[in-house]
């Protein structure tokens, strides 16, 4: 497929993989994480029209039951997103591979790669394959590394289809015990665990990320099992700890406390005590 539903693009980022990266945020996710900082990328717009009258610049209109977005009139105030009753956005646009390449070209000399995030990018696998394949075949863009920031829910056949064109994947394993993972994401984690094993075996796993939530993912037994799994895959696998923050989360996420620096440090020490050798803490806390 040569088009994908894109929530937005970011011309430069130093937090979405190594180096300076162009980021594509895809619309739609099969997880429903309480902690999600981009909740408007979870669901697809159902054209209910609740956002149309909210827009101060008339960048939205409803025609024959369909909400149309006029990007040229939008100033990015996000009032439509705030008004959406279903955690979606009317601003996601069907975007072609050629359009993404067009955005990449003028920035390419200053970039080390592209990261496709979301939402969950692998839900639009044909577009993802087509985009990465086009980048690798392009004389000016082929040197850029191609990364996916994923929840790990893609099955093995999907990863195999993407593997020839993908340089690396960053996978969120938000919790190891299924009960805790389901409480955070609404979904089981068996396929996430399988994805980590497969990507590590194929030398495509850049890092896994553990969201440290006090009282949930920082518990001793949770960390012991998490570390045992990672140690079995590769004890030197990069594990990045993420501190839970309230910014951007939905109201139910405000019930969980923000992660304290001392908790992050304790989790890092615990994982290292259980045999992991490449644990990274947030820069502000290190």
mmCIF file of C-alpha atoms in Angstrom:
data_model
loop_
_atom_site.group_PDB
_atom_site.id
_atom_site.type_symbol
_atom_site.label_atom_id
_atom_site.label_comp_id
_atom_site.label_asym_id
_atom_site.label_seq_id
_atom_site.Cartn_x
_atom_site.Cartn_y
_atom_site.Cartn_z
ATOM 1 C CA UNK A 1 0.000 0.000 0.000
ATOM 2 C CA UNK A 2 1.424 3.373 -1.004
ATOM 3 C CA UNK A 3 -0.546 5.467 1.498
ATOM 4 C CA UNK A 4 -0.878 5.422 5.262
ATOM 5 C CA UNK A 5 -2.949 7.316 7.799
ATOM 6 C CA UNK A 6 -0.453 9.718 9.381
ATOM 7 C CA UNK A 7 -1.260 11.720 12.516
ATOM 8 C CA UNK A 8 1.711 14.052 12.064
ATOM 9 C CA UNK A 9 5.394 14.227 11.212
ATOM 10 C CA UNK A 10 8.261 15.721 13.162
ATOM 11 C CA UNK A 11 11.148 17.149 11.176
ATOM 12 C CA UNK A 12 13.786 16.560 13.804
ATOM 13 C CA UNK A 13 14.002 14.622 17.065
ATOM 14 C CA UNK A 14 16.807 13.424 19.329
ATOM 15 C CA UNK A 15 14.575 11.293 21.583
ATOM 16 C CA UNK A 16 13.155 8.820 19.062
ATOM 17 C CA UNK A 17 16.259 6.751 18.478
ATOM 18 C CA UNK A 18 19.979 7.453 18.052
ATOM 19 C CA UNK A 19 21.083 10.677 16.417
ATOM 20 C CA UNK A 20 18.870 13.267 14.784
ATOM 21 C CA UNK A 21 15.766 11.617 13.353
ATOM 22 C CA UNK A 22 12.724 12.411 11.241
ATOM 23 C CA UNK A 23 9.628 10.945 12.913
ATOM 24 C CA UNK A 24 6.335 9.789 11.407
ATOM 25 C CA UNK A 25 3.463 9.243 13.844
ATOM 26 C CA UNK A 26 0.895 6.823 12.457
ATOM 27 C CA UNK A 27 -2.773 6.947 13.451
ATOM 28 C CA UNK A 28 -4.363 3.985 15.208
ATOM 29 C CA UNK A 29 -3.288 1.630 17.993
ATOM 30 C CA UNK A 30 -4.431 -1.786 19.209
ATOM 31 C CA UNK A 31 -3.343 -1.066 22.788
ATOM 32 C CA UNK A 32 -5.236 1.276 25.107
ATOM 33 C CA UNK A 33 -2.508 2.316 27.541
ATOM 34 C CA UNK A 34 -3.614 4.316 30.550
ATOM 35 C CA UNK A 35 -0.277 6.139 30.442
ATOM 36 C CA UNK A 36 -0.426 7.050 26.738
ATOM 37 C CA UNK A 37 0.999 10.522 26.071
ATOM 38 C CA UNK A 38 -0.463 10.527 22.542
ATOM 39 C CA UNK A 39 -4.005 9.265 23.234
ATOM 40 C CA UNK A 40 -5.362 11.031 20.163
ATOM 41 C CA UNK A 41 -3.424 8.529 18.029
ATOM 42 C CA UNK A 42 -5.250 5.501 19.473
ATOM 43 C CA UNK A 43 -8.602 5.510 17.674
ATOM 44 C CA UNK A 44 -9.684 6.389 14.165
ATOM 45 C CA UNK A 45 -11.975 9.364 13.647
ATOM 46 C CA UNK A 46 -15.640 8.294 13.548
ATOM 47 C CA UNK A 47 -16.741 11.607 11.977
ATOM 48 C CA UNK A 48 -19.099 12.425 14.842
ATOM 49 C CA UNK A 49 -18.591 16.131 14.136
ATOM 50 C CA UNK A 50 -18.002 17.197 17.750
ATOM 51 C CA UNK A 51 -14.796 18.960 16.740
ATOM 52 C CA UNK A 52 -16.119 21.025 13.840
ATOM 53 C CA UNK A 53 -17.680 23.916 15.745
ATOM 54 C CA UNK A 54 -14.716 24.049 18.143
ATOM 55 C CA UNK A 55 -12.182 24.988 15.471
ATOM 56 C CA UNK A 56 -11.580 28.777 15.630
ATOM 57 C CA UNK A 57 -10.086 28.918 12.121
ATOM 58 C CA UNK A 58 -12.710 26.794 10.338
ATOM 59 C CA UNK A 59 -10.078 24.238 9.369
ATOM 60 C CA UNK A 60 -12.724 21.520 9.813
ATOM 61 C CA UNK A 61 -16.008 21.084 7.992
ATOM 62 C CA UNK A 62 -18.622 18.365 7.936
ATOM 63 C CA UNK A 63 -19.893 17.291 4.523
ATOM 64 C CA UNK A 64 -22.302 14.397 4.019
ATOM 65 C CA UNK A 65 -21.435 12.957 7.415
ATOM 66 C CA UNK A 66 -17.684 13.156 6.855
ATOM 67 C CA UNK A 67 -15.358 15.544 8.720
ATOM 68 C CA UNK A 68 -12.899 17.149 6.324
ATOM 69 C CA UNK A 69 -9.619 18.669 7.494
ATOM 70 C CA UNK A 70 -8.065 21.640 5.697
ATOM 71 C CA UNK A 71 -4.438 21.573 6.820
ATOM 72 C CA UNK A 72 -3.590 24.906 5.226
ATOM 73 C CA UNK A 73 -5.993 26.692 7.609
ATOM 74 C CA UNK A 74 -4.820 24.928 10.778
ATOM 75 C CA UNK A 75 -2.534 26.573 13.341
ATOM 76 C CA UNK A 76 -2.128 23.451 15.504
ATOM 77 C CA UNK A 77 -4.105 24.676 18.507
ATOM 78 C CA UNK A 78 -5.384 21.094 19.133
ATOM 79 C CA UNK A 79 -8.797 22.242 20.366
ATOM 80 C CA UNK A 80 -10.361 19.609 18.126
ATOM 81 C CA UNK A 81 -8.321 16.907 19.854
ATOM 82 C CA UNK A 82 -9.359 18.162 23.270
ATOM 83 C CA UNK A 83 -13.019 18.090 22.204
ATOM 84 C CA UNK A 84 -12.902 14.586 20.717
ATOM 85 C CA UNK A 85 -15.012 12.150 22.783
ATOM 86 C CA UNK A 86 -13.198 9.065 21.434
ATOM 87 C CA UNK A 87 -9.471 9.831 21.866
ATOM 88 C CA UNK A 88 -8.947 10.536 18.195
ATOM 89 C CA UNK A 89 -8.108 13.403 15.869
ATOM 90 C CA UNK A 90 -9.667 14.729 12.668
ATOM 91 C CA UNK A 91 -6.214 15.871 11.533
ATOM 92 C CA UNK A 92 -4.837 12.461 10.524
ATOM 93 C CA UNK A 93 -4.219 12.494 6.780
ATOM 94 C CA UNK A 94 -3.868 9.762 4.174
ATOM 95 C CA UNK A 95 -0.263 10.314 3.170
ATOM 96 C CA UNK A 96 1.700 8.724 0.342
ATOM 97 C CA UNK A 97 5.211 7.326 0.467
ATOM 98 C CA UNK A 98 6.193 10.008 -2.046
ATOM 99 C CA UNK A 99 4.933 12.747 0.282
ATOM 100 C CA UNK A 100 7.061 11.428 3.138
ATOM 101 C CA UNK A 101 10.097 11.213 0.867
ATOM 102 C CA UNK A 102 9.416 14.789 -0.188
ATOM 103 C CA UNK A 103 9.534 15.911 3.447
ATOM 104 C CA UNK A 104 12.699 13.905 4.046
ATOM 105 C CA UNK A 105 14.807 15.129 1.128
ATOM 106 C CA UNK A 106 15.536 18.715 2.235
ATOM 107 C CA UNK A 107 16.282 17.504 5.774
ATOM 108 C CA UNK A 108 18.329 14.437 4.840
ATOM 109 C CA UNK A 109 21.801 16.055 5.143
ATOM 110 C CA UNK A 110 21.052 16.808 8.799
ATOM 111 C CA UNK A 111 19.462 13.472 9.708
ATOM 112 C CA UNK A 112 20.797 10.117 10.815
ATOM 113 C CA UNK A 113 17.563 8.266 10.194
ATOM 114 C CA UNK A 114 13.788 7.990 10.266
ATOM 115 C CA UNK A 115 11.634 6.525 13.030
ATOM 116 C CA UNK A 116 8.030 5.509 12.443
ATOM 117 C CA UNK A 117 6.008 5.642 15.637
ATOM 118 C CA UNK A 118 2.377 6.099 16.552
ATOM 119 C CA UNK A 119 -0.105 4.958 17.510
ATOM 120 C CA UNK A 120 1.152 1.568 16.464
ATOM 121 C CA UNK A 121 2.942 1.746 13.101
ATOM 122 C CA UNK A 122 2.884 -1.987 12.371
ATOM 123 C CA UNK A 123 -0.914 -1.881 12.069
ATOM 124 C CA UNK A 124 -0.225 -0.254 8.694
ATOM 125 C CA UNK A 125 2.415 -2.782 7.687
ATOM 126 C CA UNK A 126 2.095 -2.519 3.870
ATOM 127 C CA UNK A 127 2.697 1.245 4.050
ATOM 128 C CA UNK A 128 5.594 0.759 6.445
ATOM 129 C CA UNK A 129 7.252 -1.796 4.157
ATOM 130 C CA UNK A 130 6.713 0.417 1.107
ATOM 131 C CA UNK A 131 8.166 3.464 2.889
ATOM 132 C CA UNK A 132 11.285 1.741 4.182
ATOM 133 C CA UNK A 133 11.839 -0.034 0.872
ATOM 134 C CA UNK A 134 11.619 3.273 -1.002
ATOM 135 C CA UNK A 135 14.089 4.920 1.380
ATOM 136 C CA UNK A 136 16.634 2.124 1.007
ATOM 137 C CA UNK A 137 16.299 2.239 -2.804
ATOM 138 C CA UNK A 138 16.829 6.010 -2.972
ATOM 139 C CA UNK A 139 20.316 7.229 -3.771
ATOM 140 C CA UNK A 140 20.048 10.293 -1.551
ATOM 141 C CA UNK A 141 18.144 8.721 1.347
ATOM 142 C CA UNK A 142 19.465 5.175 1.417
ATOM 143 C CA UNK A 143 22.057 5.921 4.096
ATOM 144 C CA UNK A 144 19.324 6.848 6.620
ATOM 145 C CA UNK A 145 18.623 4.193 9.232
ATOM 146 C CA UNK A 146 15.023 2.984 9.360
ATOM 147 C CA UNK A 147 13.584 2.357 12.820
ATOM 148 C CA UNK A 148 10.196 1.377 14.201
ATOM 149 C CA UNK A 149 8.947 2.387 17.644
ATOM 150 C CA UNK A 150 6.434 -0.375 18.403
ATOM 151 C CA UNK A 151 4.372 -1.998 21.134
ATOM 152 C CA UNK A 152 5.596 -5.360 19.828
ATOM 153 C CA UNK A 153 2.204 -6.790 18.909
ATOM 154 C CA UNK A 154 3.144 -7.662 15.322
ATOM 155 C CA UNK A 155 3.318 -11.385 14.593
ATOM 156 C CA UNK A 156 6.411 -13.167 13.319
ATOM 157 C CA UNK A 157 5.348 -13.190 9.660
ATOM 158 C CA UNK A 158 4.845 -9.435 9.795
ATOM 159 C CA UNK A 159 8.301 -8.827 11.239
ATOM 160 C CA UNK A 160 9.798 -11.091 8.579
ATOM 161 C CA UNK A 161 8.123 -9.005 5.850
ATOM 162 C CA UNK A 162 9.559 -5.810 7.330
ATOM 163 C CA UNK A 163 12.993 -7.138 8.286
ATOM 164 C CA UNK A 164 14.784 -6.665 4.923
ATOM 165 C CA UNK A 165 14.112 -2.917 5.006
ATOM 166 C CA UNK A 166 14.152 -2.192 8.731
ATOM 167 C CA UNK A 167 17.407 -1.465 10.536
ATOM 168 C CA UNK A 168 16.011 -1.637 14.042
ATOM 169 C CA UNK A 169 13.026 -1.704 16.377
ATOM 170 C CA UNK A 170 12.458 -0.158 19.783
ATOM 171 C CA UNK A 171 9.918 -2.203 21.723
ATOM 172 C CA UNK A 172 7.903 -1.267 24.799
ATOM 173 C CA UNK A 173 7.613 -4.124 27.271
ATOM 174 C CA UNK A 174 5.655 -2.190 29.860
ATOM 175 C CA UNK A 175 5.424 -5.103 32.288
ATOM 176 C CA UNK A 176 6.431 -8.753 32.292
ATOM 177 C CA UNK A 177 3.602 -10.293 34.281
ATOM 178 C CA UNK A 178 0.488 -10.607 32.086
ATOM 179 C CA UNK A 179 -1.865 -9.211 34.743
ATOM 180 C CA UNK A 180 0.165 -6.026 35.182
ATOM 181 C CA UNK A 181 0.668 -5.599 31.440
ATOM 182 C CA UNK A 182 -3.059 -5.950 30.803
ATOM 183 C CA UNK A 183 -3.842 -3.454 33.549
ATOM 184 C CA UNK A 184 -1.592 -0.858 31.880
ATOM 185 C CA UNK A 185 -2.344 -1.562 28.207
ATOM 186 C CA UNK A 186 -5.608 -3.476 28.099
ATOM 187 C CA UNK A 187 -3.840 -6.272 26.190
ATOM 188 C CA UNK A 188 -1.773 -9.409 26.916
ATOM 189 C CA UNK A 189 1.971 -9.392 26.338
ATOM 190 C CA UNK A 190 2.748 -12.850 24.946
ATOM 191 C CA UNK A 191 3.249 -11.545 21.418
ATOM 192 C CA UNK A 192 5.388 -8.663 22.710
ATOM 193 C CA UNK A 193 7.683 -11.185 24.379
ATOM 194 C CA UNK A 194 7.829 -13.263 21.187
ATOM 195 C CA UNK A 195 8.696 -10.145 19.173
ATOM 196 C CA UNK A 196 11.580 -9.292 21.483
ATOM 197 C CA UNK A 197 13.015 -12.791 21.133
ATOM 198 C CA UNK A 198 12.693 -12.759 17.346
ATOM 199 C CA UNK A 199 14.115 -9.275 16.839
ATOM 200 C CA UNK A 200 17.034 -10.008 19.144
ATOM 201 C CA UNK A 201 17.805 -13.235 17.298
ATOM 202 C CA UNK A 202 17.787 -11.320 14.001
ATOM 203 C CA UNK A 203 19.930 -8.467 15.350
ATOM 204 C CA UNK A 204 17.179 -5.893 14.845
ATOM 205 C CA UNK A 205 16.381 -5.021 18.457
ATOM 206 C CA UNK A 206 17.715 -1.576 19.345
ATOM 207 C CA UNK A 207 16.298 -1.447 22.883
ATOM 208 C CA UNK A 208 13.366 -2.395 25.049
ATOM 209 C CA UNK A 209 11.682 0.110 27.325
ATOM 210 C CA UNK A 210 10.304 -0.357 30.802
ATOM 211 C CA UNK A 211 7.837 2.237 32.021
ATOM 212 C CA UNK A 212 8.460 2.587 35.749
ATOM 213 C CA UNK A 213 5.119 3.058 37.524
ATOM 214 C CA UNK A 214 5.298 3.091 41.295
ATOM 215 C CA UNK A 215 3.289 0.297 42.864
ATOM 216 C CA UNK A 216 2.985 -1.562 39.546
ATOM 217 C CA UNK A 217 6.150 -2.107 37.531
ATOM 218 C CA UNK A 218 8.672 -1.298 40.271
ATOM 219 C CA UNK A 219 7.728 -4.256 42.482
ATOM 220 C CA UNK A 220 10.514 -6.700 43.330
ATOM 221 C CA UNK A 221 8.842 -9.785 41.823
ATOM 222 C CA UNK A 222 7.924 -7.920 38.630
ATOM 223 C CA UNK A 223 11.512 -6.738 38.228
ATOM 224 C CA UNK A 224 12.958 -10.169 38.996
ATOM 225 C CA UNK A 225 10.851 -11.809 36.281
ATOM 226 C CA UNK A 226 11.527 -8.958 33.838
ATOM 227 C CA UNK A 227 15.273 -9.279 34.381
ATOM 228 C CA UNK A 228 15.197 -13.068 34.085
ATOM 229 C CA UNK A 229 13.480 -12.824 30.710
ATOM 230 C CA UNK A 230 15.875 -10.186 29.359
ATOM 231 C CA UNK A 231 18.866 -12.143 30.691
ATOM 232 C CA UNK A 232 17.685 -15.233 28.814
ATOM 233 C CA UNK A 233 17.387 -13.226 25.587
ATOM 234 C CA UNK A 234 20.621 -11.245 26.001
ATOM 235 C CA UNK A 235 21.883 -9.819 29.318
ATOM 236 C CA UNK A 236 23.542 -6.946 27.394
ATOM 237 C CA UNK A 237 20.317 -5.949 25.664
ATOM 238 C CA UNK A 238 19.743 -2.196 26.124
ATOM 239 C CA UNK A 239 16.913 -1.591 28.600
ATOM 240 C CA UNK A 240 15.758 2.019 28.846
ATOM 241 C CA UNK A 241 13.838 3.025 31.936
ATOM 242 C CA UNK A 242 11.048 5.547 31.402
ATOM 243 C CA UNK A 243 9.720 7.646 34.274
ATOM 244 C CA UNK A 244 5.928 7.861 34.402
ATOM 245 C CA UNK A 245 4.690 11.435 34.045
ATOM 246 C CA UNK A 246 1.204 12.985 34.079
ATOM 247 C CA UNK A 247 1.788 15.265 31.103
ATOM 248 C CA UNK A 248 -0.580 14.384 28.279
ATOM 249 C CA UNK A 249 -2.213 11.352 29.911
ATOM 250 C CA UNK A 250 -5.957 10.854 30.182
ATOM 251 C CA UNK A 251 -7.759 11.562 33.494
ATOM 252 C CA UNK A 252 -7.523 7.970 34.767
ATOM 253 C CA UNK A 253 -3.758 8.170 34.417
ATOM 254 C CA UNK A 254 -3.611 10.977 36.943
ATOM 255 C CA UNK A 255 -4.521 8.474 39.672
ATOM 256 C CA UNK A 256 -1.029 6.951 39.438
ATOM 257 C CA UNK A 257 1.787 8.952 41.078
ATOM 258 C CA UNK A 258 4.596 10.352 38.986
ATOM 259 C CA UNK A 259 7.797 8.344 39.282
ATOM 260 C CA UNK A 260 10.347 9.712 41.722
ATOM 261 C CA UNK A 261 14.071 9.823 40.813
ATOM 262 C CA UNK A 262 14.933 7.526 43.703
ATOM 263 C CA UNK A 263 12.493 4.940 42.376
ATOM 264 C CA UNK A 264 14.153 4.974 38.968
ATOM 265 C CA UNK A 265 17.555 4.533 40.588
ATOM 266 C CA UNK A 266 16.286 1.650 42.724
ATOM 267 C CA UNK A 267 14.782 -0.106 39.702
ATOM 268 C CA UNK A 268 18.048 0.274 37.782
ATOM 269 C CA UNK A 269 20.055 -1.198 40.655
ATOM 270 C CA UNK A 270 17.587 -4.056 41.041
ATOM 271 C CA UNK A 271 17.756 -4.986 37.350
ATOM 272 C CA UNK A 272 21.550 -4.833 37.415
ATOM 273 C CA UNK A 273 21.608 -6.978 40.547
ATOM 274 C CA UNK A 274 19.578 -9.553 38.632
ATOM 275 C CA UNK A 275 22.172 -9.695 35.860
ATOM 276 C CA UNK A 276 21.340 -6.998 33.308
ATOM 277 C CA UNK A 277 24.380 -5.074 32.098
ATOM 278 C CA UNK A 278 22.976 -2.277 29.919
ATOM 279 C CA UNK A 279 20.299 -0.386 31.842
ATOM 280 C CA UNK A 280 19.794 3.301 30.992
ATOM 281 C CA UNK A 281 18.011 5.814 33.210
ATOM 282 C CA UNK A 282 16.433 9.073 31.988
ATOM 283 C CA UNK A 283 19.113 11.697 31.339
ATOM 284 C CA UNK A 284 17.612 14.145 33.814
ATOM 285 C CA UNK A 285 17.946 11.521 36.528
ATOM 286 C CA UNK A 286 21.360 10.092 35.700
#
